[in-house]
Coordinates of C-alpha atoms in Angstrom, one line a residue:
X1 CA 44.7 21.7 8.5
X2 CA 40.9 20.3 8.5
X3 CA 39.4 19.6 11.7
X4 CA 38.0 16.2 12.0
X5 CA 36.8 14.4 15.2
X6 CA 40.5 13.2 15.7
X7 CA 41.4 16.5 16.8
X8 CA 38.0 17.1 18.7
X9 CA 37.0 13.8 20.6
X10 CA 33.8 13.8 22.3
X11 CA 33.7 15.8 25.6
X12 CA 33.0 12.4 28.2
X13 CA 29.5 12.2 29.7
X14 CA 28.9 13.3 33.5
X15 CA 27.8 10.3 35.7
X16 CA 23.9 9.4 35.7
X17 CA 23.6 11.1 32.6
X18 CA 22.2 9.4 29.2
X19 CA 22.1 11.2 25.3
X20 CA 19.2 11.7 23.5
X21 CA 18.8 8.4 21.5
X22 CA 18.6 6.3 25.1
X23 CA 15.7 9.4 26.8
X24 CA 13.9 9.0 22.5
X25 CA 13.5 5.2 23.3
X26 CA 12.6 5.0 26.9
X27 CA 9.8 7.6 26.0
X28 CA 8.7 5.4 23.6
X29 CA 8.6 2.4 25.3
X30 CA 6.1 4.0 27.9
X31 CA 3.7 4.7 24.4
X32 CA 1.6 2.9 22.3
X33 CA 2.3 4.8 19.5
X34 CA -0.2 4.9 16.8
X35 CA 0.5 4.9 13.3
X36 CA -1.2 8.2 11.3
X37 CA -3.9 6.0 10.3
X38 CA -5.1 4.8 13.9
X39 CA -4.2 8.5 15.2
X40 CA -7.0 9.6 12.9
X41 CA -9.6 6.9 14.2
X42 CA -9.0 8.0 17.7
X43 CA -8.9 11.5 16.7
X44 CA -12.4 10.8 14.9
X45 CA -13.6 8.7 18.0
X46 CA -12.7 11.9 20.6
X47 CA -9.3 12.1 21.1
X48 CA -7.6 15.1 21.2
X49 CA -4.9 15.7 18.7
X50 CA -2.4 18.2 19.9
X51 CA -0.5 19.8 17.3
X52 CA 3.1 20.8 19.2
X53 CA 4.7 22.1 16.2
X54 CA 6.3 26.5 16.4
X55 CA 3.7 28.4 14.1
X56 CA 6.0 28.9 11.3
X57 CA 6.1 25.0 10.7
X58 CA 2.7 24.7 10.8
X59 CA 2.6 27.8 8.3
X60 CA 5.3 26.2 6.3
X61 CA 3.6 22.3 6.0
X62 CA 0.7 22.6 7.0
X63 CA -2.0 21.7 9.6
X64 CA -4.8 19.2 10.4
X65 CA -8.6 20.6 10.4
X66 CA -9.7 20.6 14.1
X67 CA -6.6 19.8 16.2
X68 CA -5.2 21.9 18.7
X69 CA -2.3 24.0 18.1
X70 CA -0.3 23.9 21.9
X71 CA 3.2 24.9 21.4
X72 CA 5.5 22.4 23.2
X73 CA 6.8 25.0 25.5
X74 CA 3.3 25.3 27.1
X75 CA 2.0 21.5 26.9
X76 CA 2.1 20.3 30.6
X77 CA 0.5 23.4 31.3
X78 CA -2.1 23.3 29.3
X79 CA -3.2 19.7 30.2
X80 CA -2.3 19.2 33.8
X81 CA -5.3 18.9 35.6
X82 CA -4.4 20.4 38.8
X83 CA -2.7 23.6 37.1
X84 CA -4.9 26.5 36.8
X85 CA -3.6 27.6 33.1
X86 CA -5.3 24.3 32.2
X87 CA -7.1 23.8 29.0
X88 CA -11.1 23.2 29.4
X89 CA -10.1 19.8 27.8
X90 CA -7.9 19.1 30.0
X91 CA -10.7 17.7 32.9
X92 CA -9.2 14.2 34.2
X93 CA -6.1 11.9 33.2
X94 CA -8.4 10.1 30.9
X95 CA -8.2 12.2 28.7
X96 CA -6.9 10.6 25.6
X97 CA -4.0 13.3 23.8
X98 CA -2.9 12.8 20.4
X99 CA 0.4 14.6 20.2
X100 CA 1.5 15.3 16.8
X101 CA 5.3 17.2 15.8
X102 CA 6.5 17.3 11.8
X103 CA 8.4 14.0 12.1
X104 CA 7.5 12.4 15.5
X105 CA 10.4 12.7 17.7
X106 CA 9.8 15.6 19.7
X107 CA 6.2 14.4 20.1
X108 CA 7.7 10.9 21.9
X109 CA 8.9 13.5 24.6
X110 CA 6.0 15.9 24.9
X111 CA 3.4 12.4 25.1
X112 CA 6.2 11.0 27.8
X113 CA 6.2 14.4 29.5
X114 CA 2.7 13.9 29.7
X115 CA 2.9 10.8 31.1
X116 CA 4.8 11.7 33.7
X117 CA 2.0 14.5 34.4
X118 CA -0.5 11.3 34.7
X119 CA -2.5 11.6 31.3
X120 CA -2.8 7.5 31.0
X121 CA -3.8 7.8 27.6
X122 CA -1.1 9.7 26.3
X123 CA 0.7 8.7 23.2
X124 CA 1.9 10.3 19.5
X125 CA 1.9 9.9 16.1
X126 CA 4.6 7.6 14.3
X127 CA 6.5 10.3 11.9
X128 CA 4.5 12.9 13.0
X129 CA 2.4 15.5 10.6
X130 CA 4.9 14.4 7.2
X131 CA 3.8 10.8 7.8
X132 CA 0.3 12.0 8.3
X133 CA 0.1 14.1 5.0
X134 CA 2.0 11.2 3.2
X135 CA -1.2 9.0 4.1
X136 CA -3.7 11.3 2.1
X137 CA -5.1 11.6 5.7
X138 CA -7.3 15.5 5.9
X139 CA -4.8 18.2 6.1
X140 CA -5.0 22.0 5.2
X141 CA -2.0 24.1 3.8
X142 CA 0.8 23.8 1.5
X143 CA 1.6 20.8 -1.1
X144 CA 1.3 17.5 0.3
X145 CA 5.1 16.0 0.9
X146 CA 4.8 13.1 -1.6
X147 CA 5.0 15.3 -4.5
X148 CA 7.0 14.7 -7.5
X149 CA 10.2 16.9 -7.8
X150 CA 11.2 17.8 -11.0
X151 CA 14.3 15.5 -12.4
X152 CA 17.8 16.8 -11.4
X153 CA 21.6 16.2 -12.4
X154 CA 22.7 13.5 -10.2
X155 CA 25.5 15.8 -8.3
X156 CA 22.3 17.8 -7.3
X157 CA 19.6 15.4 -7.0
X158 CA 20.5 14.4 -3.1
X159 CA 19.5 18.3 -2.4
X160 CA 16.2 18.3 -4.2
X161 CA 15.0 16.4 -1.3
X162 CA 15.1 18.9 1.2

């Protein structure tokens, strides 16, 4: 017998609580997102861009020259003003952060998170470090993510994007 989600229905949702998709969009609408190509005018006009990705992504696809590499399991430490684990950036809640992930989910919540911290100027990068690379925008490490994959069968050719 195959188990579909017939046999396992959804457990029901406590009271108060909300999934993922409703905590992504009200991050988001607390943001002015910026596209990769404004991202890199404030990062060239003194914004900090905060790379949030686990080292072995950033090993894997790469990184951008000059950002800061602050793992998101550290982030509100390392730019709340009051905490004393602070970075030396980290100096007022005007400080404009740039948070970057691979595809720009995860960095909706840590700029939210940051928000919440009172960093005014907090926002991310729409589809994160692939969008980025995709834009020809300066980036060290592996191949860029728009190149050409060699031509597959067609009962294959949905994999070779992975």
């Amino acid at each position: 017998m195959q188990i579909t989600t017939e046999h396992c229905p959804a457990p029901v949702p406590p009271p108060g609580s909300r999934g993922i998709d409703e905590i992504l969009a009200a991050a988001r609408a607390r943001l002015d997102r910026l596209d990769p190509e404004r991202a890199h005018l404030a990062y060239r006009s003194g914004a900090l861009l905060v790379d949030i990705r686990p080292a072995a992504q950033r090993a894997a696809h790469g990184v951008v020259p000059g950002s800061l590499a602050i793992e998101r399991n550290v982030l509100e430490w390392r730019f709340d003003p009051r905490c004393p684990a602070r970075l030396p950036q980290a100096v007022d809640y005007d400080v404009p952060v740039v948070i970057l992930c691979q595809e720009g989910y995860t960095s909706s919540l840590a700029a939210a998170a940051l928000r919440d911290i009172g960093l005014r100027r907090a926002t991310d990068v729409v589809g994160g470090f692939a969008a980025w690379r995709i834009a020809g925008l300066p980036a060290l490490g592996p191949t860029p993510l728009h190149r050409a994959y060699p031509l597959a069968s067609p009962v294959t050719a949905g994999w070779a994007r992975h």
